Tab-separated table of C-alpha atoms and ligand atoms in Angstrom:
chain	number	residue	atom	x	y	z
A	1	MET	CA	74.100	-70.533	7.252
A	2	PRO	CA	73.584	-67.540	4.956
A	3	GLU	CA	73.587	-64.346	6.948
A	4	VAL	CA	70.636	-64.061	9.068
A	5	LYS	CA	69.694	-60.417	7.528
A	6	PHE	CA	66.515	-59.971	8.931
A	7	GLU	CA	66.001	-61.132	12.849
A	8	VAL	CA	63.257	-61.866	15.339
A	9	ASP	CA	62.963	-62.309	18.945
A	10	VAL	CA	59.692	-64.568	19.432
A	11	ASP	CA	59.473	-63.894	23.047
A	12	ARG	CA	59.118	-59.725	22.229
A	13	ALA	CA	56.178	-58.076	20.961
A	14	PRO	CA	56.869	-56.861	17.482
A	15	ASP	CA	57.407	-52.719	18.246
A	16	GLU	CA	59.522	-54.270	21.227
A	17	GLN	CA	61.903	-56.042	18.461
A	18	PRO	CA	65.807	-55.277	19.684
A	19	GLY	CA	66.685	-55.656	15.614
A	20	ALA	CA	64.823	-53.874	12.819
A	21	LYS	CA	60.904	-53.875	13.806
A	22	PRO	CA	58.971	-55.472	11.445
A	23	PHE	CA	56.206	-53.813	9.556
A	24	ASN	CA	52.628	-54.624	8.706
A	25	ARG	CA	51.381	-52.149	6.183
A	26	TRP	CA	51.997	-51.865	2.565
A	27	HIS	CA	54.004	-47.811	1.917
A	28	PRO	CA	56.658	-47.666	-0.701
A	29	ASP	CA	57.703	-44.938	1.991
A	30	VAL	CA	58.556	-48.016	4.354
A	31	PRO	CA	62.034	-47.791	4.629
A	32	ALA	CA	64.551	-50.895	3.516
A	33	ALA	CA	65.554	-52.207	6.534
A	34	VAL	CA	68.311	-54.937	4.820
A	35	GLU	CA	70.358	-54.576	1.928
A	36	ALA	CA	71.156	-57.170	-0.631
A	37	GLU	CA	73.313	-57.723	-3.996
A	38	VAL	CA	72.031	-60.078	-6.788
A	39	GLY	CA	73.297	-63.423	-6.106
A	40	GLU	CA	73.500	-62.793	-2.557
A	41	THR	CA	71.397	-65.554	-0.563
A	42	ILE	CA	70.194	-64.549	2.754
A	43	ARG	CA	67.971	-65.704	5.816
A	44	LEU	CA	65.089	-63.478	6.668
A	45	GLU	CA	63.185	-64.641	9.670
A	46	ALA	CA	59.844	-63.570	10.463
A	47	LEU	CA	57.081	-63.674	13.494
A	48	ASP	CA	54.038	-65.792	12.935
A	49	TRP	CA	51.367	-63.631	11.487
A	50	THR	CA	49.780	-62.466	14.295
A	51	GLY	CA	53.149	-61.304	16.146
A	52	GLY	CA	52.483	-63.617	19.172
A	53	GLN	CA	48.886	-63.250	20.119
A	54	ILE	CA	48.524	-66.512	19.459
A	55	THR	CA	50.746	-69.455	21.961
A	56	ASP	CA	50.833	-73.258	22.215
A	57	ALA	CA	48.314	-72.728	25.339
A	58	ASP	CA	44.606	-74.617	25.423
A	59	ASP	CA	42.952	-71.539	25.339
A	60	PRO	CA	40.977	-70.780	22.222
A	61	ASN	CA	40.066	-67.446	23.700
A	62	GLU	CA	43.089	-65.981	22.511
A	63	VAL	CA	41.862	-66.685	18.805
A	64	ARG	CA	38.194	-65.585	19.599
A	65	ASP	CA	40.070	-62.029	20.798
A	66	VAL	CA	43.100	-61.287	18.450
A	67	ASP	CA	43.672	-57.648	17.115
A	68	LEU	CA	43.648	-58.218	13.410
A	69	THR	CA	44.857	-54.806	12.928
A	70	GLN	CA	47.864	-55.588	13.738
A	71	VAL	CA	48.338	-58.532	10.966
A	72	HIS	CA	50.576	-59.166	8.958
A	73	TYR	CA	54.184	-58.841	10.740
A	74	LEU	CA	56.338	-58.893	7.821
A	75	ALA	CA	60.328	-59.104	7.488
A	76	GLY	CA	61.811	-56.602	5.837
A	77	PRO	CA	61.534	-54.502	3.444
A	78	VAL	CA	65.218	-55.674	1.376
A	79	HIS	CA	66.732	-53.861	-0.605
A	80	VAL	CA	67.873	-55.179	-3.775
A	81	GLU	CA	70.709	-53.201	-5.370
A	82	GLY	CA	69.715	-52.816	-8.806
A	83	ALA	CA	65.987	-53.374	-8.832
A	84	GLU	CA	64.052	-50.619	-10.891
A	85	PRO	CA	60.190	-50.385	-11.914
A	86	GLY	CA	59.252	-52.631	-14.495
A	87	ASP	CA	62.190	-54.845	-13.532
A	88	LEU	CA	60.551	-58.789	-12.593
A	89	LEU	CA	61.919	-59.563	-9.173
A	90	LYS	CA	63.684	-63.048	-9.518
A	91	VAL	CA	63.743	-64.861	-5.588
A	92	GLU	CA	64.611	-68.484	-5.166
A	93	PHE	CA	63.118	-69.804	-2.118
A	94	HIS	CA	66.781	-72.227	-1.033
A	95	ASP	CA	65.307	-73.345	2.067
A	96	MET	CA	63.133	-72.580	4.920
A	97	GLY	CA	61.639	-73.826	7.969
A	98	PRO	CA	60.538	-73.162	11.696
A	99	LEU	CA	62.434	-71.284	14.599
A	100	ASN	CA	63.041	-74.360	15.859
A	101	ASP	CA	65.425	-73.310	18.335
A	102	ARG	CA	63.110	-70.937	19.867
A	103	SER	CA	59.339	-71.618	19.140
A	104	GLU	CA	58.832	-75.291	18.354
A	105	PHE	CA	54.320	-75.135	17.742
A	106	GLY	CA	52.229	-73.590	14.598
A	107	PHE	CA	48.337	-72.884	15.737
A	108	THR	CA	45.335	-72.926	13.413
A	109	GLY	CA	42.195	-71.050	14.214
A	110	THR	CA	38.112	-70.476	13.321
A	111	PHE	CA	37.815	-67.112	13.821
A	112	SER	CA	34.567	-65.858	15.452
A	113	GLN	CA	31.526	-64.176	13.186
A	114	GLN	CA	31.914	-61.017	15.280
A	115	ASN	CA	36.564	-60.917	15.196
A	116	GLY	CA	37.579	-62.373	11.378
A	117	GLY	CA	34.898	-64.149	10.069
A	118	GLY	CA	35.661	-66.875	7.349
A	119	PHE	CA	34.724	-68.478	4.122
A	120	LEU	CA	32.672	-71.423	6.098
A	121	THR	CA	31.450	-68.515	9.254
A	122	ASP	CA	27.598	-69.139	8.530
A	123	HIS	CA	28.830	-72.739	9.415
A	124	PHE	CA	31.318	-72.259	11.964
A	125	PRO	CA	30.385	-68.736	13.891
A	126	THR	CA	32.295	-69.721	17.029
A	127	ALA	CA	35.733	-69.370	17.355
A	128	ALA	CA	37.972	-72.423	17.973
A	129	LYS	CA	41.792	-73.447	17.744
A	130	SER	CA	44.339	-76.253	17.435
A	131	VAL	CA	47.637	-76.523	17.698
A	132	TRP	CA	50.180	-78.599	16.328
A	133	ASP	CA	53.407	-79.881	17.245
A	134	LEU	CA	57.056	-79.399	14.311
A	135	SER	CA	58.903	-82.223	14.002
A	136	GLY	CA	61.195	-81.212	11.234
A	137	TYR	CA	58.518	-80.991	8.541
A	138	THR	CA	55.867	-83.193	10.345
A	139	VAL	CA	53.272	-82.402	12.159
A	140	SER	CA	50.541	-83.591	14.497
A	141	SER	CA	48.240	-81.936	16.636
A	142	ARG	CA	47.100	-83.328	19.774
A	143	HIS	CA	43.918	-81.848	19.435
A	144	ILE	CA	43.453	-84.137	16.351
A	145	PRO	CA	44.119	-87.592	16.962
A	146	ASP	CA	45.380	-89.940	14.137
A	147	VAL	CA	46.195	-87.251	11.531
A	148	ARG	CA	50.395	-87.196	10.870
A	149	TYR	CA	51.494	-85.777	7.800
A	150	GLU	CA	54.758	-84.337	6.220
A	151	GLY	CA	53.410	-80.302	6.094
A	152	LYS	CA	54.011	-77.972	2.740
A	153	ILE	CA	56.051	-75.129	4.010
A	154	HIS	CA	55.888	-71.795	2.323
A	155	PRO	CA	55.593	-68.097	3.306
A	156	GLY	CA	52.048	-67.080	2.749
A	157	LEU	CA	52.777	-63.597	2.247
A	158	ALA	CA	55.923	-62.137	-0.289
A	159	GLY	CA	56.131	-59.483	-2.786
A	160	CYS	CA	57.821	-55.878	-2.985
A	161	ALA	CA	55.843	-52.485	-2.069
A	162	PRO	CA	53.666	-51.029	-4.494
A	163	SER	CA	54.191	-47.606	-6.102
A	164	GLU	CA	52.657	-44.358	-5.145
A	165	GLU	CA	50.411	-44.804	-8.097
A	166	LEU	CA	49.298	-48.477	-7.181
A	167	LEU	CA	48.751	-47.745	-3.814
A	168	ALA	CA	46.192	-45.230	-5.172
A	169	GLU	CA	44.343	-47.570	-7.333
A	170	TRP	CA	44.061	-50.404	-4.473
A	171	ASN	CA	42.488	-47.490	-2.197
A	172	GLU	CA	40.138	-46.433	-4.882
A	173	ARG	CA	38.831	-49.400	-5.902
A	174	GLU	CA	38.825	-51.580	-2.456
A	175	GLN	CA	36.654	-48.523	-1.312
A	176	GLU	CA	34.222	-48.290	-4.191
A	177	LEU	CA	33.554	-52.447	-2.918
A	178	ILE	CA	32.997	-50.844	0.726
A	179	ASP	CA	30.269	-48.292	-0.736
A	180	LYS	CA	28.487	-50.929	-2.872
A	181	HIS	CA	28.580	-53.215	-0.038
A	182	ALA	CA	27.303	-50.066	2.245
A	183	ALA	CA	24.561	-49.434	-0.336
A	184	ASP	CA	23.423	-52.609	-0.947
A	185	PRO	CA	24.584	-56.016	0.853
A	186	GLU	CA	23.027	-58.068	-1.558
A	187	SER	CA	25.055	-56.627	-4.224
A	188	ILE	CA	28.094	-58.157	-2.990
A	189	PRO	CA	26.669	-61.788	-3.699
A	190	ASN	CA	29.267	-64.489	-1.743
A	191	HIS	CA	30.184	-62.175	1.158
A	192	PRO	CA	28.174	-64.166	4.257
A	193	THR	CA	24.902	-63.005	5.463
A	194	GLY	CA	24.100	-61.083	8.807
A	195	GLU	CA	26.103	-59.244	11.092
A	196	ALA	CA	29.259	-61.155	9.935
A	197	GLU	CA	32.481	-59.387	10.143
A	198	PRO	CA	35.137	-59.046	7.870
A	199	GLY	CA	33.882	-56.410	6.113
A	200	VAL	CA	34.209	-56.935	2.418
A	201	ALA	CA	37.364	-55.352	2.260
A	202	ASN	CA	39.852	-53.330	5.068
A	203	PRO	CA	40.381	-49.759	4.512
A	204	PRO	CA	43.904	-48.124	5.399
A	205	THR	CA	43.972	-47.638	9.173
A	206	THR	CA	46.054	-46.175	12.120
A	207	GLU	CA	44.892	-48.529	14.822
A	208	GLY	CA	47.749	-51.309	15.006
A	209	ALA	CA	50.063	-49.774	12.166
A	210	LEU	CA	53.558	-50.735	12.216
A	211	MET	CA	55.719	-49.038	9.832
A	212	GLY	CA	58.440	-50.785	10.399
A	213	GLU	CA	61.838	-48.318	10.953
A	214	MET	CA	59.949	-45.351	9.835
A	215	ASP	CA	60.621	-42.093	11.194
A	216	PRO	CA	57.675	-41.546	13.818
A	217	ASP	CA	56.644	-38.723	13.092
A	218	GLU	CA	56.339	-39.682	9.448
A	219	ALA	CA	54.233	-43.626	10.148
A	220	ASP	CA	51.232	-42.068	11.065
A	221	ALA	CA	50.523	-40.306	8.390
A	222	ALA	CA	51.595	-42.523	6.099
A	223	ALA	CA	49.458	-45.714	8.026
A	224	GLU	CA	46.732	-43.419	6.960
A	225	GLU	CA	47.012	-44.525	2.990
A	226	ALA	CA	48.386	-47.425	3.582
A	227	ALA	CA	47.084	-50.998	1.849
A	228	ARG	CA	46.493	-53.576	4.778
A	229	THR	CA	48.063	-57.049	4.214
A	230	VAL	CA	45.085	-58.925	4.106
A	231	PRO	CA	44.404	-59.774	0.444
A	232	PRO	CA	46.827	-60.595	-2.529
A	233	ARG	CA	47.211	-57.588	-5.078
A	234	GLU	CA	49.316	-57.734	-8.745
A	235	HIS	CA	52.352	-57.475	-6.263
A	236	GLY	CA	51.875	-60.786	-5.088
A	237	GLY	CA	51.347	-60.018	-1.235
A	238	ASN	CA	49.094	-62.419	0.867
A	239	HIS	CA	48.468	-65.165	-1.859
A	240	ASP	CA	48.515	-68.035	0.510
A	241	ILE	CA	49.543	-70.029	-1.954
A	242	LYS	CA	50.881	-73.654	-0.648
A	243	ASP	CA	52.826	-74.644	-3.418
A	244	LEU	CA	55.501	-71.885	-3.278
A	245	SER	CA	57.463	-74.452	-1.011
A	246	ILE	CA	60.832	-75.053	-1.001
A	247	GLY	CA	62.824	-74.768	-4.145
A	248	SER	CA	60.751	-72.673	-5.603
A	249	THR	CA	61.214	-69.288	-7.509
A	250	VAL	CA	58.933	-66.683	-7.496
A	251	TYR	CA	59.206	-63.462	-10.066
A	252	PHE	CA	57.723	-60.308	-8.719
A	253	PRO	CA	56.663	-57.105	-10.363
A	254	VAL	CA	58.662	-54.402	-9.101
A	255	TYR	CA	57.402	-51.205	-8.622
A	256	VAL	CA	59.676	-49.004	-6.497
A	257	GLU	CA	63.149	-48.194	-6.709
A	258	GLY	CA	65.470	-51.131	-5.067
A	259	ALA	CA	62.193	-53.205	-5.144
A	260	LYS	CA	61.620	-53.341	-0.991
A	261	PHE	CA	60.673	-57.302	-1.003
A	262	ALA	CA	59.043	-58.386	2.425
A	263	LEU	CA	57.840	-61.599	3.590
A	264	GLY	CA	56.189	-63.251	6.252
A	265	ASP	CA	52.807	-65.733	7.483
A	266	PHE	CA	55.215	-68.774	7.664
A	267	HIS	CA	52.913	-71.938	7.045
A	268	ALA	CA	53.852	-75.530	8.550
A	269	SER	CA	51.271	-76.421	5.708
A	270	GLN	CA	47.897	-75.063	4.325
A	271	GLY	CA	44.978	-77.014	1.774
A	272	ASP	CA	44.429	-74.887	-1.331
A	273	GLY	CA	42.083	-71.863	-0.284
A	274	GLU	CA	43.241	-71.773	3.692
A	275	ILE	CA	39.080	-72.043	4.225
A	276	THR	CA	40.062	-71.769	7.839
A	277	PHE	CA	41.177	-68.649	7.153
A	278	CYS	CA	43.000	-68.655	10.729
A	279	GLY	CA	44.509	-69.912	8.956
A	280	ALA	CA	47.093	-72.600	8.174
A	281	ILE	CA	49.305	-74.016	10.404
A	282	GLU	CA	50.753	-70.452	11.585
A	283	MET	CA	54.676	-69.687	12.644
A	284	ALA	CA	57.308	-67.725	13.073
A	285	GLY	CA	60.151	-69.047	10.594
A	286	TYR	CA	62.680	-68.140	8.309
A	287	ALA	CA	63.436	-68.653	4.431
A	288	ASP	CA	66.797	-68.657	3.027
A	289	VAL	CA	66.205	-66.332	-0.800
A	290	GLU	CA	68.288	-65.645	-3.405
A	291	PHE	CA	67.886	-62.898	-5.664
A	292	ASP	CA	68.435	-61.672	-9.191
A	293	LEU	CA	66.479	-59.251	-11.931
A	294	VAL	CA	65.325	-59.753	-15.243
A	295	LYS	CA	65.104	-56.189	-16.281
A	296	ASN	CA	62.084	-54.738	-17.981
A	297	GLY	CA	60.817	-58.003	-17.453
A	298	MET	CA	57.100	-56.901	-17.000
A	299	ALA	CA	57.170	-55.503	-20.574
A	300	GLU	CA	58.981	-57.669	-21.777
A	301	HIS	CA	56.771	-60.956	-20.550
A	302	GLY	CA	53.723	-59.258	-20.513
A	303	ILE	CA	53.377	-59.720	-16.504
A	304	ASP	CA	52.074	-57.572	-14.546
A	305	HIS	CA	51.399	-59.953	-11.582
A	306	PRO	CA	53.632	-62.684	-10.068
A	307	ILE	CA	54.602	-65.719	-11.936
A	308	PHE	CA	56.641	-68.825	-10.084
A	309	GLU	CA	58.636	-72.200	-10.634
A	310	PRO	CA	57.218	-74.603	-7.850
A	311	GLY	CA	59.561	-76.824	-6.253
A	312	HIS	CA	60.057	-80.599	-6.333
A	313	ARG	CA	60.603	-80.921	-2.187
A	314	GLY	CA	56.593	-82.179	-2.104
A	315	PRO	CA	55.966	-83.584	-0.009
A	316	HIS	CA	54.218	-86.558	-2.676
A	317	PHE	CA	50.700	-87.688	-2.326
A	318	GLU	CA	49.508	-90.417	-4.443
A	319	ASP	CA	46.066	-91.417	-3.512
A	320	TYR	CA	43.070	-89.073	-2.695
A	321	VAL	CA	39.469	-88.997	-1.931
A	322	THR	CA	38.345	-85.780	-3.903
A	323	PHE	CA	34.901	-84.192	-3.585
A	324	CYS	CA	32.785	-82.134	-6.091
A	325	GLY	CA	30.554	-79.326	-5.663
A	326	TYR	CA	28.493	-77.457	-7.676
A	327	SER	CA	27.258	-73.418	-8.131
A	328	VAL	CA	24.325	-74.213	-6.263
A	329	THR	CA	23.962	-72.506	-2.459
A	330	GLU	CA	23.297	-74.528	0.607
A	331	ASP	CA	20.060	-73.609	0.256
A	332	GLY	CA	19.532	-75.242	-3.090
A	333	GLU	CA	19.421	-71.180	-4.752
A	334	GLN	CA	21.177	-71.424	-8.312
A	335	ARG	CA	24.229	-69.927	-9.234
A	336	TYR	CA	25.546	-68.448	-12.617
A	337	ILE	CA	29.121	-70.890	-13.071
A	338	ASP	CA	30.437	-69.644	-9.468
A	339	SER	CA	33.613	-71.485	-8.479
A	340	HIS	CA	33.477	-69.462	-4.877
A	341	THR	CA	30.054	-71.226	-4.365
A	342	ALA	CA	31.315	-74.148	-5.376
A	343	TYR	CA	34.398	-74.941	-3.597
A	344	ARG	CA	32.198	-74.226	0.030
A	345	ARG	CA	29.883	-77.108	-1.649
A	346	ALA	CA	32.939	-79.355	-1.981
A	347	SER	CA	34.525	-78.486	1.290
A	348	LEU	CA	31.000	-79.178	3.364
A	349	GLN	CA	30.652	-82.572	1.588
A	350	ALA	CA	34.582	-82.812	2.609
A	351	ILE	CA	33.625	-81.924	5.994
A	352	GLU	CA	30.577	-84.214	6.449
A	353	TYR	CA	32.155	-87.327	5.337
A	354	LEU	CA	34.928	-86.879	7.734
A	355	LYS	CA	32.759	-86.440	10.651
A	356	LYS	CA	31.483	-89.757	10.097
A	357	PHE	CA	34.538	-91.359	10.663
A	358	GLY	CA	34.371	-89.394	14.290
A	359	TYR	CA	35.920	-85.810	13.565
A	360	SER	CA	34.088	-82.909	14.741
A	361	GLY	CA	33.168	-80.479	12.337
A	362	GLN	CA	35.693	-77.943	13.660
A	363	GLN	CA	38.091	-80.838	13.781
A	364	ALA	CA	37.456	-81.452	10.095
A	365	LEU	CA	37.458	-77.937	8.804
A	366	HIS	CA	40.804	-77.535	10.574
A	367	ILE	CA	42.115	-80.414	8.790
A	368	LEU	CA	40.702	-79.229	5.420
A	369	GLY	CA	42.509	-76.108	6.107
A	370	THR	CA	46.238	-77.433	6.859
A	371	VAL	CA	46.586	-80.781	5.049
A	372	PRO	CA	48.045	-79.972	1.876
A	373	VAL	CA	44.475	-80.716	-0.363
A	374	GLU	CA	44.027	-79.676	-3.566
A	375	GLY	CA	41.664	-77.464	-4.316
A	376	ARG	CA	40.714	-77.495	-8.369
A	377	GLN	CA	38.349	-75.571	-10.866
A	378	SER	CA	37.275	-78.676	-12.785
A	379	GLY	CA	35.102	-76.673	-14.984
A	380	VAL	CA	33.595	-73.075	-15.788
A	381	VAL	CA	31.935	-73.593	-18.783
A	382	ASP	CA	29.131	-75.239	-17.993
A	383	VAL	CA	25.992	-73.223	-17.230
A	384	PRO	CA	24.878	-72.994	-15.037
A	385	ASN	CA	26.883	-74.613	-12.715
A	386	ALA	CA	30.891	-74.350	-11.675
A	387	CYS	CA	32.592	-77.504	-10.407
A	388	SER	CA	35.229	-77.650	-7.424
A	389	THR	CA	36.824	-80.469	-6.324
A	390	LEU	CA	38.954	-80.925	-3.021
A	391	ALA	CA	41.120	-83.649	-3.136
A	392	LEU	CA	42.385	-85.100	0.275
A	393	PRO	CA	44.949	-87.360	0.679
A	394	LYS	CA	44.497	-90.066	1.968
A	395	GLY	CA	47.671	-90.582	3.589
A	396	VAL	CA	47.962	-88.083	6.032
A	397	PHE	CA	45.597	-90.595	7.984
A	398	GLU	CA	46.284	-93.050	10.602
A	399	PHE	CA	43.940	-95.112	8.961
A	400	ASP	CA	41.440	-95.956	5.720
A	401	VAL	CA	39.661	-93.189	4.979
A	402	SER	CA	37.803	-94.840	1.801
A	403	PRO	CA	34.179	-94.953	1.147
A	404	GLY	CA	33.363	-98.561	3.040
A	405	ASN	CA	35.514	-97.969	5.457
A	406	LEU	CA	33.074	-96.937	8.595
A	407	GLU	CA	34.638	-99.346	10.758
A	408	ASN	CA	37.380	-97.024	11.089
A	409	ARG	CA	35.060	-94.532	13.071
A	410	ALA	CA	36.271	-93.519	16.725
A	411	ASP	CA	35.244	-91.102	18.702
A	412	ARG	CA	38.271	-88.375	18.456
A	413	GLY	CA	36.835	-85.707	20.902
A	414	ASP	CA	37.016	-81.809	19.886
A	415	LEU	CA	38.973	-79.089	19.014
A	416	LEU	CA	39.310	-76.335	21.336
A	417	VAL	CA	36.210	-74.451	21.152
A	418	THR	CA	35.082	-71.356	23.030
A	419	ASP	CA	31.422	-70.573	22.979
A	420	GLU	CA	32.103	-67.732	25.636
A	421	PRO	CA	30.416	-64.225	23.765
A	422	LEU	CA	33.629	-61.793	22.753
A	423	GLN	CA	35.007	-59.829	25.837
L	501	ZN	ZN1	48.970	-67.242	7.764
């Protein structure tokens, strides 16, 4: 087994970890907690993205009340010897998995519209939760009957620290969007309507910030400008790509000396789009990673975003039921080649379809957020309609889910849903 260079205790809070503290903001000055050489394979462990706020208890209020200023808790930063700005950091994911000896469950949530919201929050405004059993790579949930499959394990979040200049650029452009929304909410086409949270972007905040091993005197000032880990950006970050699984190799742009690589937000499985938002099957986990460098690789390959080569482990599904959506809203408004709307419509078609087999809408939502569904931008040229598709693997169900098989309909109960308001 590779040396565990970042270890977590899942029974303790993030700021009470016995070893190096995790961190939850992007800033070039968060000090490296781990040193690694090129060619060395090391193991990194990470808490689940919320830092243990959501347990395996049958209590959906944990999702409703989650403190989102704290996310995501990351392992690292790793100082890779010899990495310099302009390089590509090659990261080979040799292995990854749940922390089976300490934490054998995963969870999926639907955020309350007042705390988190999400892709389909106008359709699912109420917080809900499902708990998953992790048996090796096979997953099942006591809250979603007749679904059992091999998950597609991956870190939702991985990347290198931004430079001071890049951080300033992120803050400037995201604040512009926030200002634009404040001046004219209607100018942001795909933002959920009404009082829905979250905002269109999350500006820096010291609330909930944990800056790893940074000196407490400096940590507050850094947190005031440090980027939240919510969106993916040029460095990678929270890209939630399900195919970044075991055996894959990722090339991350390097912006600071030593790269300061970090990862976290492990998912036992996820569907393309992570449409549940809270999220995939979330869990604490580990990854065994080996580093190499492509010197000056950003300029030589013309790349300033991550690129990756997927692994081969699978799971591999052969048969799918595929749903189509176009860029026309639920209210019949014609949008111009808008893949976001098209994917939402494809997702809603799949949810209505699964309801006919006896699942609740919330159960169907959690199935689509966690099963390795394939989401595609099938067409982006046929004005005015984009076409997006969502392909649902049939093999994850313990019955035939093809059209014409509604004799397989059964009462399949519901998730843990709360209708109590936020406290
Ligand atoms: Zn996640």
